[in-house]
Coordinates of C-alpha atoms in Angstrom, one line a residue:
M742 CA 2.5 -10.5 36.2
R743 CA 6.0 -11.3 37.1
A744 CA 5.5 -15.2 36.7
A745 CA 4.4 -14.5 33.1
R746 CA 7.7 -12.3 32.7
L747 CA 9.9 -15.1 34.0
I748 CA 8.3 -17.7 31.7
K749 CA 8.7 -15.4 28.9
M750 CA 12.4 -14.8 29.7
V751 CA 13.0 -18.4 29.9
L752 CA 11.5 -18.9 26.4
L753 CA 13.4 -16.0 25.0
L754 CA 16.9 -17.5 26.2
Q755 CA 15.6 -21.0 25.0
S756 CA 14.9 -19.6 21.4
R757 CA 18.5 -17.9 21.1
P758 CA 21.9 -18.8 22.1
S759 CA 22.3 -15.8 24.4
M760 CA 20.9 -12.4 25.1
T761 CA 22.3 -9.3 26.7
A762 CA 20.6 -7.6 29.6
G763 CA 19.7 -4.8 27.3
E764 CA 18.2 -7.0 24.9
L765 CA 16.0 -8.7 27.5
A766 CA 15.0 -5.6 29.1
R767 CA 13.7 -4.2 25.7
E768 CA 11.9 -7.3 24.9
L769 CA 10.0 -7.7 28.3
E770 CA 9.8 -3.8 28.8
V771 CA 11.5 -3.6 32.2
S772 CA 14.7 -2.3 33.6
E773 CA 18.3 -4.1 33.2
R774 CA 18.2 -4.3 37.1
T775 CA 14.8 -6.1 36.9
I776 CA 16.5 -8.5 34.4
T777 CA 19.4 -9.1 36.8
R778 CA 16.8 -9.8 39.9
D779 CA 14.8 -12.1 37.5
A780 CA 17.9 -14.1 36.4
Q781 CA 18.8 -14.6 40.0
A782 CA 15.3 -15.8 40.8
L783 CA 15.2 -18.1 37.8
S784 CA 18.6 -19.6 39.2
E785 CA 17.5 -20.1 42.7
A786 CA 14.2 -21.8 41.2
G787 CA 16.5 -24.4 39.5
V788 CA 16.7 -23.0 35.9
P789 CA 20.2 -23.0 34.9
V790 CA 20.6 -19.2 33.8
Y791 CA 24.4 -18.3 33.4
A792 CA 25.6 -14.9 33.1
D793 CA 28.6 -14.2 30.8
R794 CA 30.6 -11.2 32.0
G795 CA 32.3 -8.5 29.8
R796 CA 31.2 -6.4 27.0
S797 CA 30.0 -9.2 24.7
G798 CA 28.5 -11.1 27.7
G799 CA 25.0 -12.0 28.3
Y800 CA 22.5 -14.4 29.7
R801 CA 22.2 -17.9 28.4
L802 CA 20.9 -21.2 29.3
V803 CA 23.4 -24.0 30.0
G804 CA 23.3 -27.8 29.8
G805 CA 20.9 -28.0 27.0
Y806 CA 18.0 -27.0 29.4
R807 CA 14.6 -27.0 27.9
T808 CA 11.5 -25.8 29.5
R809 CA 8.3 -27.8 29.2
L810 CA 6.2 -24.6 29.4
T811 CA 5.7 -24.4 25.7
G812 CA 2.1 -25.7 25.5
L813 CA -0.2 -22.9 23.9
A814 CA -3.1 -21.6 25.7
R815 CA -6.4 -21.4 23.7
G816 CA -6.2 -17.6 23.3
E817 CA -2.3 -17.8 22.2
A818 CA -3.3 -20.4 19.7
E819 CA -6.2 -18.4 18.2
A820 CA -3.9 -15.1 18.2
L821 CA -1.1 -17.1 16.5
F822 CA -3.4 -17.5 13.4
L823 CA -3.8 -13.8 13.0
S824 CA 0.0 -13.0 13.7
G825 CA 0.4 -12.1 9.9
V826 CA -1.6 -9.0 10.7
P827 CA 0.3 -7.3 13.5
G828 CA -1.3 -3.9 13.2
A829 CA -4.7 -5.7 13.5
L830 CA -3.6 -7.6 16.7
R831 CA -2.2 -4.4 18.2
E832 CA -5.3 -2.5 17.8
M833 CA -7.6 -5.3 19.1
G834 CA -5.2 -5.6 22.3
L835 CA -3.9 -8.8 21.4
D836 CA -0.3 -8.3 20.7
D837 CA 1.0 -9.5 24.1
I838 CA -0.8 -12.9 23.7
S839 CA 0.4 -13.2 20.0
S840 CA 3.9 -12.4 21.3
A841 CA 3.9 -15.0 23.8
A842 CA 2.5 -17.7 21.4
R843 CA 5.3 -17.0 18.9
L844 CA 7.8 -17.4 21.4
K845 CA 6.5 -20.7 22.6
V846 CA 6.4 -21.9 19.0
S847 CA 10.0 -20.6 18.5
A848 CA 11.1 -22.3 21.6
A849 CA 9.8 -25.5 20.5
L850 CA 11.5 -25.7 17.1
L851 CA 14.6 -27.5 16.7
P852 CA 17.8 -25.3 16.8
S853 CA 18.2 -25.4 13.0
L854 CA 14.6 -24.2 12.5
R855 CA 14.7 -21.3 14.9
D856 CA 15.3 -18.6 12.1
A857 CA 12.1 -19.6 10.3
P858 CA 9.8 -17.0 11.9
D859 CA 12.5 -14.2 11.1
S860 CA 12.9 -15.6 7.7
A861 CA 9.2 -15.5 7.0
A862 CA 8.8 -12.0 8.3
Q863 CA 11.5 -10.8 6.1
R864 CA 9.8 -12.1 3.1
F865 CA 6.0 -11.8 3.6
H866 CA 4.2 -8.7 5.2
L867 CA 0.4 -7.8 5.0
D868 CA -0.3 -4.1 5.1
A869 CA -4.4 -3.9 5.4
P870 CA -4.9 -0.1 5.2
G871 CA -5.4 1.4 1.8
W872 CA -3.2 4.0 0.3
Y873 CA -3.6 7.8 1.0
Q874 CA -5.4 7.5 4.4
E875 CA -4.1 7.5 7.9
P876 CA -5.8 4.6 9.6
E877 CA -7.3 5.3 13.0
T878 CA -8.0 2.7 15.8
P879 CA -11.6 3.0 17.0
E880 CA -11.6 3.5 20.9
L881 CA -14.1 0.7 21.4
L882 CA -12.4 -1.8 19.1
P883 CA -10.6 -3.9 22.1
V884 CA -13.9 -4.1 24.0
L885 CA -15.7 -5.6 21.0
A886 CA -12.6 -8.0 20.4
E887 CA -12.9 -9.2 24.0
A888 CA -16.6 -9.8 23.4
V889 CA -16.1 -11.7 20.2
W890 CA -13.3 -13.8 21.7
G891 CA -15.4 -14.6 24.6
D892 CA -18.9 -14.9 23.1
R893 CA -20.3 -12.3 25.2
L894 CA -23.4 -10.0 24.7
V895 CA -22.6 -6.4 24.3
A896 CA -24.8 -3.5 25.3
A897 CA -24.0 -0.8 22.9
R898 CA -24.9 2.7 21.5
Y899 CA -24.7 3.2 17.8
L900 CA -24.8 6.2 15.5
R901 CA -27.4 5.4 12.6
R902 CA -27.7 8.5 10.1
D903 CA -26.6 10.7 13.1
I904 CA -29.2 9.1 15.4
E905 CA -28.1 7.2 18.5
V906 CA -29.7 3.9 19.1
E907 CA -29.3 1.3 21.8
R908 CA -28.7 -2.3 20.8
E909 CA -28.0 -5.6 22.7
L910 CA -25.5 -7.3 20.2
A911 CA -24.2 -10.7 19.9
P912 CA -20.8 -9.9 18.2
Y913 CA -19.9 -13.0 16.1
G914 CA -16.8 -11.6 14.2
L915 CA -14.4 -8.5 13.2
V916 CA -13.6 -7.7 9.8
L917 CA -10.9 -5.1 8.8
K918 CA -11.6 -3.8 5.3
A919 CA -9.2 -1.3 3.8
G920 CA -8.2 0.3 7.0
V921 CA -11.7 0.2 8.6
W922 CA -13.1 -2.0 11.3
Y923 CA -16.7 -3.6 11.2
V924 CA -18.2 -6.0 13.5
C925 CA -20.8 -8.7 12.3
A926 CA -23.4 -9.1 15.1
C927 CA -26.7 -10.9 15.5
S928 CA -29.3 -8.2 16.8
Q929 CA -33.0 -8.6 17.2
G930 CA -32.9 -12.0 15.5
S931 CA -30.9 -11.2 12.2
F932 CA -27.3 -10.5 11.2
R933 CA -26.1 -7.1 10.5
V934 CA -22.8 -5.1 9.9
Y935 CA -21.7 -2.1 12.1
R936 CA -18.8 0.1 11.6
V937 CA -16.8 0.0 14.7
D938 CA -16.0 3.8 14.6
R939 CA -19.8 4.7 14.9
F940 CA -20.0 3.1 18.2
T941 CA -20.3 5.7 21.0
S942 CA -20.3 3.4 24.0
A943 CA -20.0 -0.6 24.2
E944 CA -20.2 -2.8 27.3
T945 CA -19.3 -6.3 27.7
L946 CA -21.9 -8.1 29.5
Q947 CA -21.5 -11.2 31.8
E948 CA -24.1 -13.3 29.7
R949 CA -22.8 -15.4 26.8
F950 CA -24.7 -16.1 23.7
S951 CA -24.8 -19.4 22.1
R952 CA -23.1 -19.1 18.8
D953 CA -24.6 -20.5 15.6
E954 CA -22.1 -23.0 14.5
T955 CA -23.3 -22.7 10.9
F956 CA -22.5 -19.0 10.7
D957 CA -19.7 -18.4 8.0
L958 CA -18.0 -15.2 8.6
P959 CA -16.0 -15.0 5.3
G960 CA -19.1 -15.9 3.4
F961 CA -21.5 -13.5 5.3
W962 CA -19.1 -10.6 4.8
E963 CA -18.6 -11.4 1.2
E964 CA -22.3 -11.5 0.5
R965 CA -23.0 -8.3 2.7
A966 CA -20.2 -6.5 0.9
A967 CA -21.7 -7.3 -2.5
E968 CA -25.0 -6.2 -1.4
F969 CA -23.5 -2.8 -0.1
A970 CA -21.8 -2.1 -3.2
R971 CA -24.9 -2.9 -5.3
S972 CA -26.9 -0.6 -3.0
L973 CA -24.8 2.4 -3.8
L974 CA -25.3 2.0 -7.5
R975 CA -28.8 4.0 -7.8
T976 CA -28.2 6.0 -11.1
E977 CA -27.6 4.7 -14.7
V978 CA -25.6 6.4 -17.4
L979 CA -25.5 5.5 -21.2
I980 CA -22.1 5.5 -22.6
R981 CA -20.2 4.8 -25.8
L982 CA -16.6 3.1 -25.4
S983 CA -13.9 2.4 -27.8
A984 CA -12.0 -0.9 -27.5
D985 CA -9.6 0.6 -25.2
G986 CA -12.2 2.2 -23.0
A987 CA -14.0 -1.0 -22.6
L988 CA -10.7 -2.8 -21.3
R989 CA -10.3 -0.1 -18.8
L990 CA -13.7 0.3 -17.6
P991 CA -13.6 -2.3 -15.0
Y992 CA -10.5 -0.6 -13.5
T993 CA -12.2 2.8 -13.4
V994 CA -15.7 2.2 -11.9
D995 CA -17.4 -0.5 -9.8
R996 CA -15.8 -3.8 -11.1
E997 CA -18.7 -6.0 -11.0
A998 CA -21.2 -3.3 -12.5
A999 CA -18.7 -2.9 -15.3
R1000 CA -18.3 -6.6 -16.0
E1001 CA -22.1 -7.0 -16.0
A1002 CA -22.7 -4.1 -18.2
L1003 CA -20.3 -5.2 -20.8
A1004 CA -21.6 -8.7 -20.8
T1005 CA -25.0 -7.5 -21.6
A1006 CA -24.1 -4.8 -24.2
D1007 CA -24.8 -5.2 -27.9
P1008 CA -21.9 -6.1 -30.3
P1009 CA -19.4 -3.4 -31.3
D1010 CA -20.8 -1.4 -34.0
D1011 CA -18.9 -1.1 -37.3
R1012 CA -16.4 1.5 -35.8
G1013 CA -15.7 -1.1 -32.9
L1014 CA -17.5 1.2 -30.5
V1015 CA -19.6 -0.5 -27.6
T1016 CA -22.8 1.2 -26.1
L1017 CA -23.9 0.1 -22.8
T1018 CA -25.8 1.3 -19.8
L1019 CA -23.8 1.2 -16.7
P1020 CA -25.1 1.6 -13.1
V1021 CA -23.3 4.3 -11.0
E1022 CA -23.5 5.7 -7.6
S1023 CA -24.3 9.2 -8.7
E1024 CA -23.6 11.8 -11.6
D1025 CA -20.9 13.4 -9.6
V1026 CA -19.1 10.0 -9.0
A1027 CA -19.6 9.0 -12.6
Y1028 CA -18.1 12.3 -13.8
S1029 CA -15.0 11.8 -11.6
Q1030 CA -14.6 8.1 -12.5
L1031 CA -15.3 8.2 -16.5
L1032 CA -13.4 11.3 -17.0
T1033 CA -10.2 9.3 -16.5
L1034 CA -11.2 7.4 -19.8
G1035 CA -10.6 10.7 -21.7
P1036 CA -11.4 10.3 -25.6
D1037 CA -12.2 6.5 -25.0
V1038 CA -15.6 7.3 -23.5
E1039 CA -18.8 9.4 -24.6
V1040 CA -21.5 10.0 -22.4
L1041 CA -24.7 9.7 -24.1
S1042 CA -27.2 10.4 -21.3
P1043 CA -28.3 11.9 -19.0
A1044 CA -28.0 15.3 -20.8
T1045 CA -26.8 17.0 -17.6
L1046 CA -23.9 14.6 -17.3
R1047 CA -23.2 14.9 -21.1
D1048 CA -23.0 18.6 -21.0
R1049 CA -20.6 18.5 -17.9
F1050 CA -18.2 16.3 -20.4
A1051 CA -18.8 18.8 -23.1
E1052 CA -17.8 21.7 -20.8
A1053 CA -14.6 19.6 -19.7
A1054 CA -13.7 19.0 -23.3
R1055 CA -14.0 22.9 -24.0
R1056 CA -11.7 23.5 -21.0
M1057 CA -9.3 21.0 -22.0
R1058 CA -9.1 22.3 -25.7
T1059 CA -8.6 25.9 -24.3
L1060 CA -5.6 24.8 -22.2
Y1061 CA -4.1 22.5 -24.9
G1062 CA -5.2 24.4 -28.0

């Protein structure tokens, strides 16, 4: 533990002109007294750490010293490719590895380029969770992340429709979608998708699995996500849209379903209205979604949904006269 901290301290000093004891203590999460002892240990080991006294003083490396301890370990190199998603790294328990990787890269840069990481961080940031929700980190996410990195089998319990089932999984990859974590795993000879927050237990086994090198995580996720979205659309409604309503429909309901419905609809009538059949999740969902189109949509069937729109129109008329 201390050896790793000493290496990190050298890399920090190598990537910056100087740092105060307080700054080093915050970066390394130790006390300033520990920083003093570590600096002395480095000096005794031949690393030229020099302490400037006074209010504006601090620690620095002298004589253009450069460590050769900048080679990335495999885990650090892999984590570096995820460094644009700091929240995800933290949730998977990889923030320390990623921090070490970034330090090594910074230390290896020419002095004129050492502000590049900070410059990029001030210009680009990825915030994965959706609006109006407080993201929660599933308790078992770090366990599953460790198994994914190590290609290790996992003995897990999982809630499926409120029934707990046991599975031995070969976890191929993790996906963060709108603040929700999913694991793509092979179970009983087929690939499936599991929500991480529905796991009740997960234990990483010593046995490794042989990864299918043809497995394409982004492609698999895109295909399954599309299948899942289509599987939700179990009901159909018949609607008539104005030209403006047709333009807004893909931004109101499932986008692919709207585009397919518009593409297969008959041409507009002499009033410019388009009649089409739209797949929806349910009448309740269709009501809440289509109501946002206001007078640019008319529900023709089912009759129960049309009646709800008629009632909404009567209430609006009462409110606005």
